[in-house]
Tab-separated table of C-alpha atoms in Angstrom:
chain	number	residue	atom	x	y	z
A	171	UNK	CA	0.000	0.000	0.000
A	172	UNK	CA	1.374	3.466	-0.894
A	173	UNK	CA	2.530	5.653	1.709
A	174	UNK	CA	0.805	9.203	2.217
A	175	UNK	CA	3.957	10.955	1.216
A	176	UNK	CA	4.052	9.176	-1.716
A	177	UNK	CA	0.345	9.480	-2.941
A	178	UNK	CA	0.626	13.140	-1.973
A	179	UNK	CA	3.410	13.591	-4.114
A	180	UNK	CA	1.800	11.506	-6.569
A	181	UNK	CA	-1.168	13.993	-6.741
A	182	UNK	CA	1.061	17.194	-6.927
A	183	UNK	CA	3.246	15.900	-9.624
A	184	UNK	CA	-0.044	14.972	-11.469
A	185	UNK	CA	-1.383	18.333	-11.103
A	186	UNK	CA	1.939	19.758	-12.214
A	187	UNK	CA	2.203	17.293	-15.218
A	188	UNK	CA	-1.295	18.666	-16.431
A	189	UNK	CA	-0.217	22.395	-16.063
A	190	UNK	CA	2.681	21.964	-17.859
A	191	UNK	CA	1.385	20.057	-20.440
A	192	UNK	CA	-0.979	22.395	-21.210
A	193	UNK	CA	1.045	25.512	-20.440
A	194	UNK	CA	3.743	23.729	-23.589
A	195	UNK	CA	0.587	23.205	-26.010
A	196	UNK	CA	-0.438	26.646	-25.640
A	197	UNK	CA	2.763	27.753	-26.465
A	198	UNK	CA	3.945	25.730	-29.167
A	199	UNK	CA	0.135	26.658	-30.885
A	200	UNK	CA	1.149	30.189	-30.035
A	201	UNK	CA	3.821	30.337	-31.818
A	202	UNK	CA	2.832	28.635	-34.810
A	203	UNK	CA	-0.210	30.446	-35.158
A	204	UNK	CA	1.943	33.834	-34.381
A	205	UNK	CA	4.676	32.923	-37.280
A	206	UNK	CA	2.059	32.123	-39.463
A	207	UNK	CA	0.496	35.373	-39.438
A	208	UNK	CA	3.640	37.100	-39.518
A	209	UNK	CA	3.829	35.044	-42.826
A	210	UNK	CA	0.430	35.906	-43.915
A	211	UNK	CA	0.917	39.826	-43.597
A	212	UNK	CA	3.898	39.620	-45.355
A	213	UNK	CA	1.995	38.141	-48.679
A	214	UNK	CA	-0.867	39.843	-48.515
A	215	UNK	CA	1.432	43.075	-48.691
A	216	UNK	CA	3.668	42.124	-51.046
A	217	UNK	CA	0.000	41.051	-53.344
A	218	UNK	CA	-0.987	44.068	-52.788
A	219	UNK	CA	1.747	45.929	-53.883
A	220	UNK	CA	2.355	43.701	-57.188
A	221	UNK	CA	-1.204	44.102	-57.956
A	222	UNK	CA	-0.775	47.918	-57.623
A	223	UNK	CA	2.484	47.936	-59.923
A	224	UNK	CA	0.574	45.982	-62.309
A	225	UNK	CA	-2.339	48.114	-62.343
A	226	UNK	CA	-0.151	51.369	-62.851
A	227	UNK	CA	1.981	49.598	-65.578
A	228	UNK	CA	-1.195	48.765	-67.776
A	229	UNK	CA	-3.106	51.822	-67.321
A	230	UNK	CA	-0.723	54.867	-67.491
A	231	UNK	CA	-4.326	56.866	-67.605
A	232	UNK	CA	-5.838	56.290	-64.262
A	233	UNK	CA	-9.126	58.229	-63.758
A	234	UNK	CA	-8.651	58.131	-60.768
A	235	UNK	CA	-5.388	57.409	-58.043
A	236	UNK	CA	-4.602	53.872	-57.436
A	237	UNK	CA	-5.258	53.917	-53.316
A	238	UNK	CA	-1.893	53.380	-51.306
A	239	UNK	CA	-1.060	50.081	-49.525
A	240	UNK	CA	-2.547	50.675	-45.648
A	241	UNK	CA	0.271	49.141	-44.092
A	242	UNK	CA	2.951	49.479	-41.430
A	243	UNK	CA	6.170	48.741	-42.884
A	244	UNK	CA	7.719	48.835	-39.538
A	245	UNK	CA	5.764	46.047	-37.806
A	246	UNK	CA	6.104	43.860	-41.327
A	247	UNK	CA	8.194	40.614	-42.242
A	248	UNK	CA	10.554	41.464	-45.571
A	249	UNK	CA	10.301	37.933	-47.140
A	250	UNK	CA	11.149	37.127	-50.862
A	251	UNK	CA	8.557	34.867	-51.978
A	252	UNK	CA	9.970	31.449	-53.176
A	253	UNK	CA	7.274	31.334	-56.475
A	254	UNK	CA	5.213	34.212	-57.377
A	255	UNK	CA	3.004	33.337	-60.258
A	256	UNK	CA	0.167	35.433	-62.418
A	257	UNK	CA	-2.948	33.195	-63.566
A	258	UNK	CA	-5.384	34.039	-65.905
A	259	UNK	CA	-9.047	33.467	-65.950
A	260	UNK	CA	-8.801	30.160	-68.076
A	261	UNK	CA	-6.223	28.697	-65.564
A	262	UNK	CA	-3.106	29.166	-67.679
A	263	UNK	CA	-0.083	30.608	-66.010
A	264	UNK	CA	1.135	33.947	-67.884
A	265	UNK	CA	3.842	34.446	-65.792
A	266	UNK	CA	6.002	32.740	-62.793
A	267	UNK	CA	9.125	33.494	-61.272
A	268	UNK	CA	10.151	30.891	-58.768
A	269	UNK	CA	13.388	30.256	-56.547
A	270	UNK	CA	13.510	26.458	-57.765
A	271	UNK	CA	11.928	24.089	-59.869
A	272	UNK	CA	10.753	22.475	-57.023
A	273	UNK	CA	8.824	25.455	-55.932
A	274	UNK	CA	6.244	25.128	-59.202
A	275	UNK	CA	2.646	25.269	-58.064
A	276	UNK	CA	-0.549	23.373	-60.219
A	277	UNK	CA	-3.263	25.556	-60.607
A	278	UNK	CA	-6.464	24.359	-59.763
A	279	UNK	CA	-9.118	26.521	-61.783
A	280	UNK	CA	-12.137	24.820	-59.880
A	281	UNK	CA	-10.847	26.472	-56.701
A	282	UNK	CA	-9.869	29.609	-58.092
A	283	UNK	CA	-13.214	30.155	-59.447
A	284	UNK	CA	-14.998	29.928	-55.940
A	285	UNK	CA	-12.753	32.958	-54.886
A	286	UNK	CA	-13.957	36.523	-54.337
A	287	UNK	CA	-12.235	39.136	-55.939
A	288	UNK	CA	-10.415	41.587	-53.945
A	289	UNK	CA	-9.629	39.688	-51.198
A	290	UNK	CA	-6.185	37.371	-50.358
A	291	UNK	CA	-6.695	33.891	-49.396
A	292	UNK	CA	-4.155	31.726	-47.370
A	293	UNK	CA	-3.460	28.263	-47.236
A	294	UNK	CA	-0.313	25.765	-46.418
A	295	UNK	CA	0.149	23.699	-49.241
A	296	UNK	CA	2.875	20.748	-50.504
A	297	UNK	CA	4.364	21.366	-53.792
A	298	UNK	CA	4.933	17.826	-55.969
A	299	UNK	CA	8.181	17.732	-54.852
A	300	UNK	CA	7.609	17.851	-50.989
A	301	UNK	CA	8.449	21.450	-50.312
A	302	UNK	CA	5.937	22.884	-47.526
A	303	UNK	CA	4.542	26.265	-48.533
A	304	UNK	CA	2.534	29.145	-47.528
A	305	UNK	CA	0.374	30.800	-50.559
A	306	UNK	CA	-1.235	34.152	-50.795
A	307	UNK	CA	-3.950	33.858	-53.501
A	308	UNK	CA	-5.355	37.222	-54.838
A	309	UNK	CA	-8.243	37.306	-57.574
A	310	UNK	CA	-8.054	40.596	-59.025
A	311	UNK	CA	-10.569	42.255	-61.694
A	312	UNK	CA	-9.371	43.311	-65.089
A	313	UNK	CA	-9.431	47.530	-65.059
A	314	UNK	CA	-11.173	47.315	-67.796
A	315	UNK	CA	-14.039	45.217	-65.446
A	316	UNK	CA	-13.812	42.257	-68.341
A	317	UNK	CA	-12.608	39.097	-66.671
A	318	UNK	CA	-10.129	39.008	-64.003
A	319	UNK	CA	-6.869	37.322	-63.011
A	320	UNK	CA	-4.953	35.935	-59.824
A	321	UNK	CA	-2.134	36.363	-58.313
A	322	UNK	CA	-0.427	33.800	-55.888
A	323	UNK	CA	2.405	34.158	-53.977
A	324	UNK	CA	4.442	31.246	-51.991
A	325	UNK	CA	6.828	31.597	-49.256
A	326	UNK	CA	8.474	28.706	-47.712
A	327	UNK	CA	7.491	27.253	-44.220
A	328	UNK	CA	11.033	25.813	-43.736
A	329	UNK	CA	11.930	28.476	-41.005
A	330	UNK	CA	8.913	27.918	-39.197
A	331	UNK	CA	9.196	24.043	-39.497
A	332	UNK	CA	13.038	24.864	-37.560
A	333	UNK	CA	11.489	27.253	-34.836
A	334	UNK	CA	8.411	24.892	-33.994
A	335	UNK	CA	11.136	21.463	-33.963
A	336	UNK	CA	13.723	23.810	-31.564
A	337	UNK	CA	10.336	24.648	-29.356
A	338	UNK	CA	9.754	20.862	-29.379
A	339	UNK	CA	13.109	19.778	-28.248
A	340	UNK	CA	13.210	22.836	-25.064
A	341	UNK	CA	9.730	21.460	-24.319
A	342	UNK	CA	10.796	17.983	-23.970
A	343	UNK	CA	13.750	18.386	-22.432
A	344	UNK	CA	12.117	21.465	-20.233
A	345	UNK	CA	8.812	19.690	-19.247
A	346	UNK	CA	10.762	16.451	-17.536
A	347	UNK	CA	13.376	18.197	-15.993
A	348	UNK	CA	10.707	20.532	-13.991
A	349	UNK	CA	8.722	17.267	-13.351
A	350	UNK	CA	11.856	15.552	-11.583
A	351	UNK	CA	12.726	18.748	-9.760
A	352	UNK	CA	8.617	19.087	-8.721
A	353	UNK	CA	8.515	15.537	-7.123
A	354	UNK	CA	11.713	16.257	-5.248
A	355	UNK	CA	9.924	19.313	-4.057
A	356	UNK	CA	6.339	17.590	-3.414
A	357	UNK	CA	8.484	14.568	-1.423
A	358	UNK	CA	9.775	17.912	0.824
A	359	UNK	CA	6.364	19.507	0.915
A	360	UNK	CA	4.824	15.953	2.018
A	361	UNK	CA	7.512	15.214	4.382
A	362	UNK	CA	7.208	19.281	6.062
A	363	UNK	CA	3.105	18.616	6.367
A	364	UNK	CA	3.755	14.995	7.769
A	365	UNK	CA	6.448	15.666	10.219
A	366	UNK	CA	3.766	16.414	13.365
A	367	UNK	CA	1.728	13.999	12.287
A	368	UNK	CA	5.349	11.728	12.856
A	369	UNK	CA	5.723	13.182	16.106
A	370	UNK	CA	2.030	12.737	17.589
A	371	UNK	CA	2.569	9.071	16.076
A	372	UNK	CA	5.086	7.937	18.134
A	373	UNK	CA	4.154	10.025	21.128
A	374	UNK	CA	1.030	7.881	20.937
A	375	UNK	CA	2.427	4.468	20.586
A	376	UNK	CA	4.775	5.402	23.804
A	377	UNK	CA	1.432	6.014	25.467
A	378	UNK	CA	0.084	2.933	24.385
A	379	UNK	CA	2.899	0.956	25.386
A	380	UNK	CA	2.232	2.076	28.823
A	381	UNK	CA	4.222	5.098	29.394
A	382	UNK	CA	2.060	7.302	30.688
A	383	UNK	CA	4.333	10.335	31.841
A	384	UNK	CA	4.474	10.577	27.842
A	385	UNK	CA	2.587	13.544	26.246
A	386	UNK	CA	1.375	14.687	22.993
A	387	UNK	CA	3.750	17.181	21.582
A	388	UNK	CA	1.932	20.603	21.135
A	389	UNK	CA	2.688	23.024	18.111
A	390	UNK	CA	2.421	27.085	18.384
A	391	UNK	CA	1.288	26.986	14.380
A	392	UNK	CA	-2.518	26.923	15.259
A	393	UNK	CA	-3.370	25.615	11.526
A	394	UNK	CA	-5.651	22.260	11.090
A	395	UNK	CA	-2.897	19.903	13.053
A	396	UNK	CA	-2.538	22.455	16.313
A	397	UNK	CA	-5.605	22.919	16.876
């Protein structure tokens, strides 16, 4: 049968377990999520801006001012996008620049078509060759409101793939190192609330055994044992 000590310790370094646990999940979705949307700002700006150069390179005649790009270049991620790639309406790619073969993206026309123009969608996707990307898809109208084309821009999650596996390693190495060093310090904490209980213990069994001059050791803490 297990000790008190040891089922007390038992409980805390369950308790602990389940904190930290949870306290590593949260932070490993944290900072995926976070890098990610670093990621994501950085396309949708750099979309935004291509589709503004384009616009002003076609039209040289604007009615009207092309609207500037609302965004803080400060608080922004300066990637170089691995592929960058302009689609047309039928699917057919007019124009790609990409780091590395390996980079090509298919087009799926059935998906572009369900997309809204004027807004960027994002998505992690696996190019044929294994390469993990994040895309920026843009659909864009033609100025001259006939048709419209789309942009899509891919930037490689390798980085992010090497921050979330140097999270994982702290974690595990982090997470049973502060177990080991909790149950040493539950085994003290058990041992600290048990010690009176110790000393009333054997104070008892001295009475029992017929000493009677023996007496129950008093405490001055007046918590739940000295009282």
């Amino acid at each position: 049968m297990l000790s008190l000590r040891v089922k007390l310790t038992l409980y805390y370094l369950a308790i602990l377990t389940a904190v930290l646990l949870l306290f590593g999940i949260s932070i490993y979705a944290y900072l995926s999520r976070s890098l990610l949307m670093t990621i994501d700002e950085a396309l949708d700006y750099q979309v935004k801006r291509i589709e503004r150069n384009m616009a002003v390179s076609v039209s040289s005649e604007l009615t009207e001012p092309l609207p500037l790009i609302d965004e803080d270049l400060d608080q922004l991620l300066m990637i170089s996008p691995q592929v960058s790639q302009v689609i047309d309406d039928f699917g057919r790619i007019t124009d790609e620049m990409a780091a590395r073969d390996e980079y090509h993206l298919d087009v799926d026309l059935d998906y572009l078509k369900t997309l809204e123009t004027g807004r960027t969608y994002f998505d992690s996707v696996k190019t044929p060759n294994g390469k993990d990307l994040r895309v920026a898809i843009r659909r864009i109208a033609d100025l001259d409101g006939d048709g419209s084309y789309y942009l899509r821009l891919g930037q490689s999650l390798g980085s992010i793939e090497i921050a979330r596996r140097r999270l994982l390693i702290i974690l595990g190495l982090g997470i049973p190192l502060a177990l080991l060093m909790g149950s040493y310090g539950g085994l003290l904490l058990a041992n600290q609330a048990l010690r009176p209980v110790d000393r009333i213990t054997r104070a008892a069994e001295q009475i029992g055994a017929g000493d009677l001059s023996e007496r129950v050791p008093a405490t001055s803490k007046m918590d739940e044992i000295g009282r």
